[in-house]
C-alpha atoms as one frame of an Amber mdcrd trajectory, in Angstrom:
protein
  24.979  -4.331  -2.871  24.737  -7.887  -1.655  26.271  -8.386   1.789  27.882
 -11.753   2.496  28.390 -13.384   5.876  31.782 -14.630   7.015  31.695 -17.705
   9.315  33.511 -15.943  12.173  31.188 -12.946  12.081  28.115 -15.165  11.938
  29.361 -16.973  15.041  30.043 -13.735  16.921  26.631 -12.194  16.318  24.457
 -15.103  17.422  23.925 -13.411  20.758  22.687 -10.224  19.086  19.087  -9.530
  18.215  18.310 -10.486  14.639  16.475  -7.202  14.066  19.614  -5.267  15.032
  21.774  -7.229  12.613  19.370  -6.734   9.720  18.466  -3.150  10.590  22.077
  -2.012  10.982  23.012  -3.681   7.699  20.215  -1.904   5.853  20.915   1.450
   7.487  24.659   1.146   6.843  24.083   0.618   3.149  21.686   3.562   3.015
  24.436   5.619   4.612  26.958   4.405   2.036  24.769   5.164  -0.956  22.543
   8.070   0.027  24.101  11.274   1.319  20.873  12.367   3.010  21.108   9.438
   5.449  24.828   9.803   6.165  25.545   9.932   9.875  22.102   8.674  10.831
  23.493   6.108  13.287  23.550   7.395  16.827  21.562  10.541  16.096  18.273
  11.476  17.695  14.912  10.270  16.435  14.004  13.647  14.957  17.131  13.715
  12.780  16.585  10.158  11.567  12.988  10.884  10.618  14.098  14.017   8.773
  16.480  11.874   6.729  13.712   9.414   5.896  11.438  12.237   4.747  14.269
  13.656   2.651  14.592  10.337   0.812  11.046  10.765  -0.485  11.519  14.426
  -1.388  14.792  13.978  -3.242  13.494  12.264  -6.367  14.986  13.589  -9.570
  12.668  14.562 -12.386  12.588  12.432 -15.520  14.583  15.054 -17.414  17.386
  14.869 -14.837  17.961  11.156 -15.292  20.804  10.290 -17.620  19.953   7.931
 -20.438  22.582   5.314 -19.748  21.787   4.550 -16.111  23.532   1.433 -14.923
  21.739  -1.725 -13.873  21.928  -3.372 -10.487  24.324  -5.994 -11.752  26.922
  -3.328 -12.540  26.757  -1.646  -9.140  26.790  -4.583  -6.723  29.628  -5.026
  -4.256  30.388  -7.733  -1.731  30.804  -6.583   1.852  31.397  -8.744   4.925
  28.570  -8.456   7.456  26.670 -10.540   9.951  23.854 -11.213   7.500  23.646
 -10.663   3.739  21.717  -7.502   3.179  21.677  -4.673   0.805  21.525  -3.650
  -2.812  20.561   0.033  -2.974  19.407   1.843  -6.108  17.690   5.124  -6.813
  15.171   5.110  -9.692  13.488   8.118 -11.188   9.794   8.786 -10.715   7.994
   7.466 -13.786   4.290   8.013 -13.179   1.735   6.954 -15.765  -1.702   6.832
 -14.096  -4.591   8.971 -15.287  -5.470  12.352 -13.835  -8.475  14.643 -14.146
  -7.845  18.346 -13.705 -10.871  20.413 -12.748  -9.664  23.181 -15.094  -9.886
  20.799 -18.093  -6.692  21.680 -19.998  -6.077  19.812 -23.283  -6.000  16.121
 -22.326  -3.255  13.685 -23.157  -5.777  10.832 -23.391  -9.538  10.551 -23.467
 -11.779   7.780 -22.240 -15.369   7.505 -23.360 -18.009   7.044 -20.692 -21.542
   6.097 -21.671 -24.100   6.345 -18.844 -26.166   3.185 -18.560 -29.395   3.275
 -20.515 -28.371   6.130 -22.807 -27.714   6.039 -26.526 -24.122   6.001 -27.815
 -24.444   9.584 -29.099 -24.839  10.674 -25.479 -21.270   9.683 -24.669 -19.469
  11.964 -22.266 -15.729  12.432 -22.298 -13.671  12.200 -19.129 -10.293  13.878
 -19.676  -7.305  11.853 -18.514  -3.930  13.523 -18.048  -0.458  12.140 -17.539
   1.615  15.288 -17.757   4.603  15.193 -15.391   3.761  18.481 -13.652   0.287
  17.349 -12.579   1.475  13.935 -11.480   4.341  15.465  -9.540   1.758  17.539
  -7.660  -0.198  14.379  -6.811   3.022  12.758  -5.609   3.841  15.767  -3.435
   0.347  15.717  -1.927   0.648  11.983  -1.232   4.015  12.529   0.451   2.388
  15.086   2.731  -1.158  13.778   3.293  -1.114  10.103   2.246  -2.983   7.475
   4.305  -3.246   3.709   4.031  -6.401   4.080   1.914  -4.423   5.931  -0.764
  -2.798   2.675  -1.890  -5.008   3.126  -4.972  -2.560   5.661  -6.390  -0.501
   2.662  -7.562  -3.554   1.082  -9.232  -4.139   2.371 -12.766  -7.852   1.649
 -12.607  -8.087   4.802 -10.459  -8.318   8.331 -11.847  -7.020  11.424 -10.080
  -9.021  14.609  -9.648  -6.949  17.752  -9.084  -8.614  20.942  -7.884  -8.279
  24.256  -9.727  -5.791  25.638  -7.238  -3.779  22.400  -7.628  -3.480  22.163
  -3.860  -5.577  19.012  -3.350  -6.368  15.758  -5.123  -8.422  12.629  -4.739
  -8.323   9.192  -6.349 -11.501   7.533  -7.570 -12.864   4.915  -9.921 -16.308
   4.678 -11.496 -18.408   1.547 -10.971 -22.079   1.309 -11.872 -22.320   5.125
 -12.243 -20.871   5.609  -8.776 -17.628   7.508  -8.201 -15.884   5.554  -5.440
 -13.282   7.729  -3.762 -10.304   5.947  -2.227 -10.129   7.160   1.356 -10.407
  10.923   1.565  -8.958  13.897  -0.329  -5.211  14.426  -0.314  -5.246  17.763
   1.475  -5.442  19.208   4.989  -8.805  18.637   6.738  -9.717  22.320   6.580
  -9.841  22.007   2.767 -12.231  19.020   2.645 -15.370  21.077   1.995 -13.816
  23.236  -0.720 -12.316  20.286  -2.600 -15.428  18.125  -2.355 -17.600  20.985
  -3.608 -15.406  21.175  -6.721 -15.512  17.418  -7.194 -19.288  17.362  -6.760
 -19.713  19.871  -9.583 -17.466  17.735 -11.755 -19.125  14.362 -11.065 -22.663
  15.722 -11.408 -21.920  16.590 -15.038 -21.649  12.826 -15.610 -24.609  11.838
 -13.462 -22.475   9.975 -10.932 -23.265   9.533  -7.275 -20.368   9.290  -4.819
 -19.202   7.142  -1.901 -15.947   7.073   0.069 -14.208   3.786   0.792 -11.564
   3.392   3.491 -11.933   6.810   5.113 -10.148   7.271   8.423 -11.468   8.362
  11.826 -10.927  12.063  11.077 -12.883  12.013   7.820 -15.604   9.894   9.442
 -15.912  12.595  12.101 -16.157  15.234   9.373 -18.879  13.176   7.666 -20.837
  12.798  10.906 -20.788  16.555  11.444 -22.343  16.902   7.994 -24.897  14.210
   8.895 -23.668  11.789   6.272 -23.974   8.031   6.717 -20.852   6.252   7.965
 -20.236   2.527   8.468 -17.130   1.105  10.093 -16.142  -1.961   8.062 -12.541
  -2.496   9.094  -9.478  -1.411  11.008  -5.966  -0.423  10.070  -3.470  -2.603
  11.963  -0.179  -0.851  12.721   3.180  -2.085  14.008   5.194   0.172  16.287
   8.607  -0.770  14.946  10.415   1.058  17.759   8.713  -0.996  20.497   7.728
  -4.434  19.263   7.830  -7.731  21.162   8.676  -9.748  18.047  11.676  -7.569
  17.188  12.885  -7.758  20.786  12.478 -11.569  20.607  10.156 -11.699  23.590
   7.766 -13.741  21.456   7.669 -15.482  18.074  10.650 -17.769  18.674   9.649
 -20.027  15.774   9.541 -17.126  13.309  12.912 -15.806  14.530  14.496 -19.245
  14.144  13.018 -19.605  10.670  14.431 -16.222   9.631  17.904 -17.107  10.924
  17.856 -20.372   8.987  16.796 -18.656   5.765  19.613 -16.101   6.099  22.262
 -18.648   7.086  24.755 -19.171   4.217  24.976 -22.876   5.086  21.192 -23.398
   5.130  18.800 -21.127   3.269  21.423 -18.933   1.644  18.918 -16.099   1.214
  20.246 -12.571   0.707  18.288  -9.356   1.160  18.465  -6.223  -0.949  17.004
  -2.735  -0.800  15.900  -0.511  -3.668  15.206   3.111  -2.701  13.418   4.970
  -5.506  14.882   8.431  -5.574  17.527   9.435  -8.088  18.851   6.778 -10.457
  16.746   4.409 -12.506  17.395   0.669 -12.776  14.973  -0.633 -15.440  16.235
  -4.204 -15.165  15.584  -4.541 -11.457  12.253  -2.739 -11.738  11.117  -5.171
 -14.431  12.182  -8.150 -12.325  10.294  -6.843  -9.283   7.143  -6.072 -11.281
   7.334  -9.486 -12.995   7.637 -11.172  -9.593   4.546  -9.338  -8.362   2.578
 -10.174 -11.523   3.535 -13.860 -11.283   2.456 -13.961  -7.641  -0.867 -12.316
  -8.475  -1.511 -14.724 -11.361  -0.827 -17.757  -9.173  -3.037 -16.399  -6.388
  -5.941 -15.850  -8.773  -5.560 -19.332 -10.268  -5.231 -21.254  -7.006  -7.525
 -19.438  -4.571 -10.972 -20.976  -4.289 -12.234 -18.311  -1.866 -12.990 -14.665
  -2.530 -10.149 -12.293  -1.640 -11.600  -8.922  -0.597  -9.900  -5.537  -0.943
  -7.309  -6.597  -3.507  -5.466  -3.799  -5.298  -3.590  -4.374  -8.571  -0.329
  -2.455  -8.329   1.986  -0.859 -10.835   4.790  -0.687  -8.332   6.777   2.182
  -9.834   4.083   4.663 -10.856   4.965   6.891  -7.885   8.457   5.611  -7.264
   9.495   8.552  -5.090   7.090   7.309  -2.396   8.539   3.824  -2.339  11.207
   1.725  -0.675  11.575  -1.901  -1.759  13.174  -4.750   0.148  13.677  -7.946
  -1.832  15.166 -11.397  -1.341  17.367 -13.484  -3.608  17.994 -17.196  -3.830
  21.571 -18.504  -3.584  21.745 -18.410  -7.398  20.891 -14.687  -7.383  17.313
 -14.897  -8.650  14.631 -12.838  -6.912  12.177 -14.797  -4.793  10.426 -12.197
  -2.626   9.361  -8.575  -2.457   8.222  -6.138   0.242   7.038  -2.687  -0.831
   6.976   0.215   1.625   4.893   3.242   0.610   5.532   6.484   2.471   2.437
   7.953   4.176   2.969  11.600   5.015  -0.090  11.912   7.239   1.346   9.320
   9.637   5.061   9.895   9.026   5.382   6.181   8.397   4.982   3.414   5.828
   2.363   1.063   4.457   3.698  -2.474   3.893   1.999  -3.859   0.785   2.620
  -6.064  -1.095   4.810  -8.370   0.983   5.019 -11.557  -1.056   7.052 -14.600
  -2.008   7.544 -15.699  -5.592   5.870 -18.937  -6.706   8.026 -21.839  -5.521
   9.932 -19.788  -2.934  10.907 -21.440   0.380   8.453 -21.245   3.237   8.808
 -18.106   5.327  10.097 -15.640   2.714   7.226 -13.186   3.144   7.606 -13.362
   6.940  11.328 -12.662   6.588  10.670  -9.633   4.381   8.098  -8.217   6.796
  10.569  -8.718   9.639  13.289  -6.983   7.608  11.000  -4.005   6.972  10.259
  -3.767  10.697  13.978  -3.992  11.473  14.879  -1.179   9.080  12.210   1.117
  10.500  13.347   0.348  14.036  16.889   1.324  13.106  15.616   4.595  11.593
  13.287   5.231  14.552  10.207   5.272  12.327   7.455   3.971  14.580   4.522
   3.649  12.142   4.303   0.576   9.882   0.794  -0.068   8.600  -0.249  -3.593
   7.654  -3.240  -2.230   5.748  -6.924  -3.104   5.740  -8.330  -5.730   8.069
 -12.089  -6.164   7.469 -14.301  -6.678  10.513 -16.235  -9.921  10.774 -19.321
  -7.945  11.812 -20.174  -4.400  10.797 -18.972  -1.873  13.354 -20.304   1.542
  14.314 -23.022   2.941  12.023 -24.144   6.575  12.009 -26.559   8.664  10.008
 -29.382   6.230   9.185 -32.518   5.081  10.965 -32.390   1.898  13.038 -34.432
  -0.288  10.602 -32.023   0.531   7.758 -29.053  -0.014  10.051 -30.330  -3.510
  10.848 -30.632  -4.279   7.139 -27.107  -2.980   6.488 -25.694  -5.110   9.288
 -27.500  -8.213   8.061 -26.265  -7.757   4.475 -22.676  -7.093   5.563 -22.512
  -9.913   8.091 -24.062 -12.391   5.668 -21.518 -11.474   2.973 -18.426 -11.444
   5.173 -19.044 -14.870   6.714 -17.895 -16.417   3.411 -14.757 -14.268   3.118
 -11.354 -15.218   4.626 -11.121 -12.201   6.935 -10.149 -14.334   9.927  -6.998
 -15.519   8.172  -5.863 -11.971   7.562  -6.239 -11.141  11.241  -4.258 -14.213
  12.261  -1.464 -13.284   9.847  -1.285  -9.728  11.172  -1.299 -10.917  14.780
   1.987 -12.799  14.387   3.814  -9.467  13.926   2.330  -8.052  17.142   0.612
  -4.840  15.975   0.187  -2.076  18.547  -3.494  -1.745  19.590  -2.883   1.890
  20.559  -2.063   2.732  16.918  -5.093   0.915  15.485  -7.672   3.093  13.730
 -11.021   2.604  12.040 -11.824   2.369   8.333 -15.197   3.569   7.105 -17.571
   3.597   4.186 -19.088   7.062   3.850 -22.340   7.795   1.990 -23.060  11.543
   1.662 -26.675  10.977   0.615 -27.998   8.771   3.387 -29.024   5.147   2.991
 -26.963   3.424   0.269 -29.051   2.146  -2.603 -28.524  -0.966  -4.752 -26.255
   0.952  -7.130 -23.905   1.959  -4.330 -23.909  -1.534  -2.801 -23.038  -3.197
  -6.119 -20.335  -0.600  -6.843 -18.685  -1.113  -3.455 -18.809  -4.894  -3.895
 -16.985  -4.559  -7.224 -14.455  -2.164  -5.762 -13.773  -4.510  -2.828 -13.276
  -7.438  -5.242 -16.420  -9.149  -3.949 -18.072 -10.779  -6.933 -21.721 -11.086
  -6.026 -22.479 -14.059  -8.290 -19.472 -16.000  -7.009 -20.417 -15.132  -3.435
 -23.956 -16.398  -4.061 -22.568 -19.635  -5.530 -20.348 -20.140  -2.464 -23.333
 -19.555  -0.209 -25.480 -22.066  -2.137 -22.700 -24.645  -1.954 -22.364 -24.062
   1.781 -26.105 -24.559   2.288 -26.103 -27.773   0.233 -23.153 -29.187   2.179
 -24.853 -28.404   5.484 -27.765 -30.569   4.423
């Protein structure tokens, strides 16, 4: 539902905080369209959070969705409000990534994997599954144990491993005969050893080594107790949406003014909408949102001259029950921005990614969408909004290897990162005033000690760091300095 501003109401609310106007509009429309959020206004924080959790547990199965679900255009209404806000829909969960089950039931698809240096007749078969029951289990585990590093569940280049008991999962991809696990297993910490033992038996049958990328402080502590090698390469920046200087307009006056101008019917004419994946599918809107993301990604790849590390390619609706989408429309009704919020059960909060403007959109659309996401979470009393990975400019804490090897690791990392735009990412995050008390480390974990060339190359590929392009940039930099 698109919410339109009347001139009198716009005049009366100028003294109000912008975050309150946007947040109340979003929450009101959730209340109108989703019974589980009804009556959320004025209730205690615990009740609001329970409603938010219920949104992500209330997804209907594919078989429950009626065939003739209506599109967004058929369900929109015009409601007077201080700022245009919300179009709420409830899609079904339509997951199509691959999944490996440690019990090896009959696979739905097979991919052929040939270890490097072996003859074609030595091909090994990795079973890939997309049955709804298994994927629903992965979704349930992500709802309960998901972290920021599990953003890979929306990237179809990852495969899921599900343990025999079907009580734990992990996401990985294979690069250079190395299984790179995204973060840590989706399970409680007391199950780490059991699940990893199962996965180790599985991967060894293919001759793969293993590393973990983006593990959190808890898993890094687990790794240290097992005397594995850990390297802190980044931090997770987190906004406390319930106590934020930008939302309270104690800072960021320019950004606030820009947002007001974009939302003003007489100036920017931008309207905001919300799409809550839960019960009813809207294929038309989903296609438009995915097309917007794909167009943004294509333009970024064509125009960027620098390497962009830690880029994930999303299929936005693979685990739709985890997602909330906020989008923006131009005055003519066309989409021009998208913010995706993925529920993270481990933190009882959301990961904001992607948050993008369509090619040709007015300046400030992505900032407006991030601000709208913060405003909604403030209204719902959800305090945890992750901005995702922020790589360190120098390698952080290193454990589990001798000092000479640590020095080499630091030199390699620092030399590589100096040509990556990590400083720009930090500056962008800073404008939203993340809470330093919620910040946590991100680690590379190597169970077998010092990483070898295979592991280094695999991690570079996984982090979207193309070694040849990086070398060319470095050569060009050296030539220009002379």
